[in-house]
mmCIF file of C-alpha atoms and ligand atoms in Angstrom:
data_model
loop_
_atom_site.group_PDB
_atom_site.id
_atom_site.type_symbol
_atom_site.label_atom_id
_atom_site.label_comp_id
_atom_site.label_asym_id
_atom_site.label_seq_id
_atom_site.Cartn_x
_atom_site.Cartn_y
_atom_site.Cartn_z
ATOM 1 C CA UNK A 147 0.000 0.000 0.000
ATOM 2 C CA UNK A 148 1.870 3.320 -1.347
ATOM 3 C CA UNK A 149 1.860 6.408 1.746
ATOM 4 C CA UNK A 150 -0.916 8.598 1.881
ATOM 5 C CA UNK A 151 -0.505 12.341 2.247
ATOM 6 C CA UNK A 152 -3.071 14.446 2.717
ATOM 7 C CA UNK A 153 -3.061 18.411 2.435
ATOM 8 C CA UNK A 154 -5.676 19.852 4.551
ATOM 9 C CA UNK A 155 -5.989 23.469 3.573
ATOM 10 C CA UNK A 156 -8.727 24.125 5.796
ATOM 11 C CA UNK A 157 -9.918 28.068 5.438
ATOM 12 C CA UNK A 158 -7.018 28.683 3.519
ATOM 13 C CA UNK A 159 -6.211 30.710 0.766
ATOM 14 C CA UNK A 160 -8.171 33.673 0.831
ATOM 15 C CA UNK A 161 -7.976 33.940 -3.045
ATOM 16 C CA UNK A 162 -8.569 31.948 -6.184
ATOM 17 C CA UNK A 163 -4.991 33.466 -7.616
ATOM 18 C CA UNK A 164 -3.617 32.262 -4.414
ATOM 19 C CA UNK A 165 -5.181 28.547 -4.312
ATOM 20 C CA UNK A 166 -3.839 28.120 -7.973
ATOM 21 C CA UNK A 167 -0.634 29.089 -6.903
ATOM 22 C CA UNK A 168 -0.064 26.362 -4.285
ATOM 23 C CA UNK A 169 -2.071 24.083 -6.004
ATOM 24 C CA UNK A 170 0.573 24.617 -9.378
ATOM 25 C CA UNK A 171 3.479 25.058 -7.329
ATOM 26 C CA UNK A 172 2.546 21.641 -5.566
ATOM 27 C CA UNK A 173 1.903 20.122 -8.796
ATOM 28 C CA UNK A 174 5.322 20.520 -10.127
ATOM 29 C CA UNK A 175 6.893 19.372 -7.133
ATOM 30 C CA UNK A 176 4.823 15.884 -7.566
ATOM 31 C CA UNK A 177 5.950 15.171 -11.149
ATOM 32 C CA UNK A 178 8.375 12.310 -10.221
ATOM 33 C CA UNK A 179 6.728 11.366 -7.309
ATOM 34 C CA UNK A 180 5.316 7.319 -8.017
ATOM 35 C CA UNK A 181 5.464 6.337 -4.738
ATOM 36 C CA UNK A 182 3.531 8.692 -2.949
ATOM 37 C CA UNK A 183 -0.914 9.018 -2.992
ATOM 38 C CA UNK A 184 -1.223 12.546 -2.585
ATOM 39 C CA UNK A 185 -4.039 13.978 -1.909
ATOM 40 C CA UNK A 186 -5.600 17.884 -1.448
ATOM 41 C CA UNK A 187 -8.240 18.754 0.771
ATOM 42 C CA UNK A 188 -9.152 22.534 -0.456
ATOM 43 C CA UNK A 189 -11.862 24.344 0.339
ATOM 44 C CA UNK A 190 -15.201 23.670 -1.627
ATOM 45 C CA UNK A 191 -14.858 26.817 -3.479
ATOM 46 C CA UNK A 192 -11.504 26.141 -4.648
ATOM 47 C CA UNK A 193 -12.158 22.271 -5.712
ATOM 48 C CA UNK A 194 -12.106 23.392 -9.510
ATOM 49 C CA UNK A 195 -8.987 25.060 -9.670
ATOM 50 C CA UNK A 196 -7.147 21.741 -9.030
ATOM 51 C CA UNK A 197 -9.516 20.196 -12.743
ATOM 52 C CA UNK A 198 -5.902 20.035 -14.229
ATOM 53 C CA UNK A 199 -4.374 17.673 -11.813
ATOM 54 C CA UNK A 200 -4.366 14.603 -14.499
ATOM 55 C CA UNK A 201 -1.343 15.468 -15.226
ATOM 56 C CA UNK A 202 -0.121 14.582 -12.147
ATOM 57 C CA UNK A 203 -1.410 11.722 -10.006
ATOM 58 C CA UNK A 204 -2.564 14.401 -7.296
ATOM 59 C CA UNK A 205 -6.322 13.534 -5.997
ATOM 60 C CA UNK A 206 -8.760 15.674 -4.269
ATOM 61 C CA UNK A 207 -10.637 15.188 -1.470
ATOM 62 C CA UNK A 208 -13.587 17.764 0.445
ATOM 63 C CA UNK A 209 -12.871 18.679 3.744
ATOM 64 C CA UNK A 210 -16.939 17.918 4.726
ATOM 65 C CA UNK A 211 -19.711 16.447 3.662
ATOM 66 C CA UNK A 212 -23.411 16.615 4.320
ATOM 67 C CA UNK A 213 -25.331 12.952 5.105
ATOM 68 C CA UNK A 214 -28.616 13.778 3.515
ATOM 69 C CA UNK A 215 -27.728 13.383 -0.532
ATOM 70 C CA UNK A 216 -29.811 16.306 -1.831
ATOM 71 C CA UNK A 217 -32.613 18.434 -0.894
ATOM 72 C CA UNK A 218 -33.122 21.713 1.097
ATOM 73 C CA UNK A 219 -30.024 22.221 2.973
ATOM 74 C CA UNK A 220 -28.649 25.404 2.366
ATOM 75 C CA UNK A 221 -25.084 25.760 2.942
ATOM 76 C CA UNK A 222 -24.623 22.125 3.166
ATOM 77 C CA UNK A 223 -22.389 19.685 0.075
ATOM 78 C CA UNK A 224 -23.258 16.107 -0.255
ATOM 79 C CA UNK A 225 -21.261 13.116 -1.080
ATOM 80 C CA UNK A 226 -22.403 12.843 -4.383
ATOM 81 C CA UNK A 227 -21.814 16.331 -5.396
ATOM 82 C CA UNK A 228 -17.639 15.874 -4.187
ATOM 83 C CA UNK A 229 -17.739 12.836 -5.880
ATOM 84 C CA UNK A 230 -19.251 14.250 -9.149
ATOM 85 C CA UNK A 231 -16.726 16.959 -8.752
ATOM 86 C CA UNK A 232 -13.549 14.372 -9.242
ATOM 87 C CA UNK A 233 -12.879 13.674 -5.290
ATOM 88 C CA UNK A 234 -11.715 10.488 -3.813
ATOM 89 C CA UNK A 235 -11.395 11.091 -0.271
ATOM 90 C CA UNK A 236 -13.560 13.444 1.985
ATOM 91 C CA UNK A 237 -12.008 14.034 5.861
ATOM 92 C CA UNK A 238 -14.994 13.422 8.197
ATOM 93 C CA UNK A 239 -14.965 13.911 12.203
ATOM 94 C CA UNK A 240 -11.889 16.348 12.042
ATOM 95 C CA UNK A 241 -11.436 18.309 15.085
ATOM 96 C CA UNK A 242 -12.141 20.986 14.594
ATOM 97 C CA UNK A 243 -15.476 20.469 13.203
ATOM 98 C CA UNK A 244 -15.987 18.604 16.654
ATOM 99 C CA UNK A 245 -15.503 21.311 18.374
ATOM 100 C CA UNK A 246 -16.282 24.590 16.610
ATOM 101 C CA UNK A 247 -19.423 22.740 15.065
ATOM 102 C CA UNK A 248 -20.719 20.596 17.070
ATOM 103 C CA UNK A 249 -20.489 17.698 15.246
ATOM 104 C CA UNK A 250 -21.459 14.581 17.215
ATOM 105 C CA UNK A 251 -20.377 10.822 16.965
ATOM 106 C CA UNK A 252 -23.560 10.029 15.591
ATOM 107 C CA UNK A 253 -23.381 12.736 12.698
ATOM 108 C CA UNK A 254 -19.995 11.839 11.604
ATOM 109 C CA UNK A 255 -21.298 8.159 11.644
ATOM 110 C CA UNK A 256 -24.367 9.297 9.691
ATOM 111 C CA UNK A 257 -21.611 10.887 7.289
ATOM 112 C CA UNK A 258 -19.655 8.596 6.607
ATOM 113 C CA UNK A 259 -22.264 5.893 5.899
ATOM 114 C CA UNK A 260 -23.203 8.632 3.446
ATOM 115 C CA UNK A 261 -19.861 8.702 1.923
ATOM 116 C CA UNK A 262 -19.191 4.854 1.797
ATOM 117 C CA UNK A 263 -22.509 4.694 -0.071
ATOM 118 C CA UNK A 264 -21.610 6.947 -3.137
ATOM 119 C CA UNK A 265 -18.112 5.473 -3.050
ATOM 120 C CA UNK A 266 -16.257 8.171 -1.314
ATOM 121 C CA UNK A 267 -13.526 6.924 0.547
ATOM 122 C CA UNK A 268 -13.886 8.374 4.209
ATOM 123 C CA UNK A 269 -10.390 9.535 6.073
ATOM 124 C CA UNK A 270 -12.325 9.162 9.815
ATOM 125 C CA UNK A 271 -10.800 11.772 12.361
ATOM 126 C CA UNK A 272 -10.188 10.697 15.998
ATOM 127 C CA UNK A 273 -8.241 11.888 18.398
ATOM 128 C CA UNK A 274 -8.238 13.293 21.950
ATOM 129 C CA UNK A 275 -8.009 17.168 23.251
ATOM 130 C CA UNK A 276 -5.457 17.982 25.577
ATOM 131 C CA UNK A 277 -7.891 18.106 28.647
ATOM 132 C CA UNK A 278 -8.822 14.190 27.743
ATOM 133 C CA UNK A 279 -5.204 13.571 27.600
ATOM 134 C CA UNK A 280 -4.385 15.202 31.198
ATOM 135 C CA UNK A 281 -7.178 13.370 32.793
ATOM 136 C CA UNK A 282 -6.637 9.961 31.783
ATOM 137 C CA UNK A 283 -9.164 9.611 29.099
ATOM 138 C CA UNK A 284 -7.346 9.364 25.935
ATOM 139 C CA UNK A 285 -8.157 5.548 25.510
ATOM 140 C CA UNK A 286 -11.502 5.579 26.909
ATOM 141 C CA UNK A 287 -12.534 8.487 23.954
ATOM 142 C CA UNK A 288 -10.943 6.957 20.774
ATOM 143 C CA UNK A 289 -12.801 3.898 21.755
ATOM 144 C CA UNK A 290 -15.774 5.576 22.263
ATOM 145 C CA UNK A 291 -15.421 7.604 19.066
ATOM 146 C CA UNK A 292 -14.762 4.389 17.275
ATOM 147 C CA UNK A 293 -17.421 2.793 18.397
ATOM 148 C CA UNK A 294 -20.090 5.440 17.613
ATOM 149 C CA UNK A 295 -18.568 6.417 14.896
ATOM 150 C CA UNK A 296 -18.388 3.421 13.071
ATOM 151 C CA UNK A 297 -21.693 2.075 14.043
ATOM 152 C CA UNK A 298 -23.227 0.027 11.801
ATOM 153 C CA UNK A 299 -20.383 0.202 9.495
ATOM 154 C CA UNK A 300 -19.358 -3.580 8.193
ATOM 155 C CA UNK A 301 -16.716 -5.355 7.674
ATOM 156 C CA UNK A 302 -16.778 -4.659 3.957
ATOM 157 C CA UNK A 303 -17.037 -0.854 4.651
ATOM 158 C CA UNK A 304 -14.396 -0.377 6.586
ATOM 159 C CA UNK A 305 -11.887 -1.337 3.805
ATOM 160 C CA UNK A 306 -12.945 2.163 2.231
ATOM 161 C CA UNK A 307 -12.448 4.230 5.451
ATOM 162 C CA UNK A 308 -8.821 5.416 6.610
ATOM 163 C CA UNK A 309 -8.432 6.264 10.174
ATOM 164 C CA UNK A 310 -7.021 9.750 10.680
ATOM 165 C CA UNK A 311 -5.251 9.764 14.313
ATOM 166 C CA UNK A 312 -5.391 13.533 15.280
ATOM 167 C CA UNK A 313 -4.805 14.421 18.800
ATOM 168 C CA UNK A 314 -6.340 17.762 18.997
ATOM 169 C CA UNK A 315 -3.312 19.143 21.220
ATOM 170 C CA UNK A 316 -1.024 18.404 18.570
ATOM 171 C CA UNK A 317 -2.877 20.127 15.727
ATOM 172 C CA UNK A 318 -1.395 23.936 14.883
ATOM 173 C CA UNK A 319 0.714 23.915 17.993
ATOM 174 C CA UNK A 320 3.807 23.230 16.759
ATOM 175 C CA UNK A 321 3.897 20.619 19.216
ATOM 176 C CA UNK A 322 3.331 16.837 17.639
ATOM 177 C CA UNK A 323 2.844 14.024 19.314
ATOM 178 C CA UNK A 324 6.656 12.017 19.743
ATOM 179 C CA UNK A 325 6.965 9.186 17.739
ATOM 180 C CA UNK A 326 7.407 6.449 20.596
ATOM 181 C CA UNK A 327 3.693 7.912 21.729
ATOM 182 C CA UNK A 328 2.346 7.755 18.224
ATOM 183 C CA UNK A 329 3.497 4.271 17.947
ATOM 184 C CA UNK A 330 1.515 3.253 21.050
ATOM 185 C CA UNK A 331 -1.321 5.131 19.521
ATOM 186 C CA UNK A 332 -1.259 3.140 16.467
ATOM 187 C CA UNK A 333 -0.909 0.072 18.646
ATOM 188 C CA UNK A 334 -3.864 1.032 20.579
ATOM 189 C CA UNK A 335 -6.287 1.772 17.515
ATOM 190 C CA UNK A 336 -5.561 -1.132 15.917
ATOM 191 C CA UNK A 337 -6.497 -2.696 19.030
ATOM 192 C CA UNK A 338 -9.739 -1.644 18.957
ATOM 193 C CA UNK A 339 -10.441 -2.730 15.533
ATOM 194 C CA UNK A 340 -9.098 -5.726 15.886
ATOM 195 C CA UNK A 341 -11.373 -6.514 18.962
ATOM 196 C CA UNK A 342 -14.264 -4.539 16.672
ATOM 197 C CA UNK A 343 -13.667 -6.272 13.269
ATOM 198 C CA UNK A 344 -10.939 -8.916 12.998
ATOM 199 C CA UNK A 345 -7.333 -8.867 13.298
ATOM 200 C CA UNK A 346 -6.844 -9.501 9.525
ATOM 201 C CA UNK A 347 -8.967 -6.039 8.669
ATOM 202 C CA UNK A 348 -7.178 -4.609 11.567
ATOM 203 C CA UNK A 349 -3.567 -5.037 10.474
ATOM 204 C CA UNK A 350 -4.827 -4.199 6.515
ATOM 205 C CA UNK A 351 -6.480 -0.909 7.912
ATOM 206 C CA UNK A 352 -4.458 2.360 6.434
ATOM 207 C CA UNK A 353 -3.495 4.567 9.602
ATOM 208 C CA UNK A 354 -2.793 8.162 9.334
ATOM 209 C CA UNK A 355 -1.319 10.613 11.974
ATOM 210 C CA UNK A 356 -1.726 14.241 11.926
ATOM 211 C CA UNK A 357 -0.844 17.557 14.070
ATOM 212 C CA UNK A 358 2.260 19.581 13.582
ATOM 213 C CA UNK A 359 3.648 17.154 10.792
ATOM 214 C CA UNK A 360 7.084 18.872 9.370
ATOM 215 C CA UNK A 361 9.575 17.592 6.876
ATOM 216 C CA UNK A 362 11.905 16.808 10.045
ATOM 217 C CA UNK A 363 9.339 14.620 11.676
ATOM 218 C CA UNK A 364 7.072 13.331 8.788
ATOM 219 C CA UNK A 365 9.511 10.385 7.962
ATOM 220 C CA UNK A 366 8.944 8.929 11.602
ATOM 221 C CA UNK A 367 5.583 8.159 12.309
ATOM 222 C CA UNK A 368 5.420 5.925 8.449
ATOM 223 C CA UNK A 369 9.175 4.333 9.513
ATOM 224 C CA UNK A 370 8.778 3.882 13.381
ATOM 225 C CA UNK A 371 5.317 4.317 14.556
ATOM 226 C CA UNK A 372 3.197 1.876 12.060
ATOM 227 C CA UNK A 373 1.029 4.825 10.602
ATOM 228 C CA UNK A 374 0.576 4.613 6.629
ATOM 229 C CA UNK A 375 0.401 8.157 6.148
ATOM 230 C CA UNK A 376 -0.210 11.604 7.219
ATOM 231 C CA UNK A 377 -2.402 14.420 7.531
ATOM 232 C CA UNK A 378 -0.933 18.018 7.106
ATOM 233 C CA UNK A 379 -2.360 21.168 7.878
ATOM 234 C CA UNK A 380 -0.405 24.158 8.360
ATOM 235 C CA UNK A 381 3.116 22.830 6.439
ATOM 236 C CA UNK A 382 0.496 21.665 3.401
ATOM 237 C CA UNK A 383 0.028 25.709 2.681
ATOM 238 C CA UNK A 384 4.014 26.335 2.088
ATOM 239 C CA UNK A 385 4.446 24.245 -1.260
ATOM 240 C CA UNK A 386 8.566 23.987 -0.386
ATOM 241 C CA UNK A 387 7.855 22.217 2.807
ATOM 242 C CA UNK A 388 4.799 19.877 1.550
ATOM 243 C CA UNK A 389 7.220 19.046 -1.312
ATOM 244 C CA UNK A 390 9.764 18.549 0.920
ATOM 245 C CA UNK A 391 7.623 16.413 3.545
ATOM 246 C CA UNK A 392 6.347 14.418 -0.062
ATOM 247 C CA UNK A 393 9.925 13.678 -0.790
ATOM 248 C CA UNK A 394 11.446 12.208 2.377
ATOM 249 C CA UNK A 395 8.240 9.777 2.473
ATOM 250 C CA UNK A 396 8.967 8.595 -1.333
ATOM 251 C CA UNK A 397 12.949 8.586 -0.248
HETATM 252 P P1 LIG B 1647 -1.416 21.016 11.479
HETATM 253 O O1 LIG B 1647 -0.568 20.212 10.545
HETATM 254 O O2 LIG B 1647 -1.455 22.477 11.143
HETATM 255 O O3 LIG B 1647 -1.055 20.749 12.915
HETATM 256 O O4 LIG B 1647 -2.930 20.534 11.288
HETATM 257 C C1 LIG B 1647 -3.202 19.178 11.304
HETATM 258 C C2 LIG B 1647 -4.587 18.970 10.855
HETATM 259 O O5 LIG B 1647 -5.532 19.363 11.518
HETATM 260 C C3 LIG B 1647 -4.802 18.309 9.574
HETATM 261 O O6 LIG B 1647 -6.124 17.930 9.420
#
């Protein structure tokens, strides 16, 4: 199974000349990348700019999706509509939309059933905040997250969903989680799908870490903490350092 990058530009850029600008300038870095699935997560608004990636093997993904797959719900983008727009991947449960949204368990779940049934390959977000962390609760919420999250969600499903592992503590702080944590991380998740599915769809399951990924760190969590790929935010908006993160993982 080849690495799996993931740009996550979030809210970012605030212009259409300045989305085609990273997206170009990380489209020439990818030319002799083989090795390497690399996708970008761009804002909805910016998902057409990138219609010239065949050139390159870059894919897109959304950053959201809605459950419900049309109808009256204004401001909302369903799986069919990203899908119809040329993405592969859509990043569900993220953080952020946890906590500045309110998304629940159960509407991620709802979401990515939604996703899996148009064909849109999920990339599942868990991951604990800092507070869980202090208190003792990190296992206690993945599982929990897991569980509701993937409710309902069989054993042929789950090939189609990658599991994002993104403490919220590490994301945008400049402070990532060390690899010899991330690998017990890994260890852990895999765990829990192992006791959830079966150990075979465990150890086949594509793990991804994310929060404060850098080109000096990026090469650790695929070599020495089990995780397939990664998920970049703030180093995925400086094209030098997401080419640079690209090209130690295809080293
Ligand atoms: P940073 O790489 O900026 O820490 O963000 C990680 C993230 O949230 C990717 O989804």
């Amino acid at each position: 199974m080849k690495p799996l990058i993931v740009a996550n530009w979030k809210c970012n850029p605030q212009t259409l000349k300045g989305a085609k600008l990273l997206f170009n300038s990380i489209k020439r870095g990818m030319k002799k990348i083989r090795n390497v699935e690399v996708v970008i997560c761009p804002p909805f608004v910016y998902l057409l700019t990138s219609d010239k990636r065949q050139a390159t093997k870059i894919k897109l993904g959304g950053q959201n999706c809605f459950w419900k797959g049309k109808g009256p719900f204004t401001g909302e983008v369903s799986p069919k509509q990203l899908l119809n727009f040329g993405c592969k991947y859509v990043i569900l449960g993220h953080s952020e939309r946890r906590i500045y949204f309110d998304e629940t368990d159960e509407m991620i779940n709802k979401k990515i059933k939604a996703a899996i049934s148009v064909k849109l390959n999920p990339i599942f977000c868990i991951g604990e905040t800092k507070e869980e962390r202090e208190k003792g609760q990190t296992q206690s919420i993945l599982k929990s997250q897991i569980e509701k999250g993937l409710k309902k969600v069989s054993k042929k499903e789950i090939e189609k969903i990658t599991i994002a592992y993104e403490p919220a503590w590490a994301i945008g702080t400049g402070k990532p989680c060390d690899t010899e944590e991330a690998q017990k991380m890994s260890l852990l998740i895999r765990k829990m799908m192992a006791r959830k599915y079966s150990l075979s769809i465990a150890k086949k399951l594509r793990m991804i870490y994310g929060g404060s990924v850098n080109s000096k760190n990026a090469r650790d969590y695929i070599k020495e903490a089990d995780f397939q790929g990664l998920l970049i935010g703030g180093a995925s908006l400086d094209p030098k350092e997401f080419i640079k993160i690209v090209k130690t993982i295809s080293a």
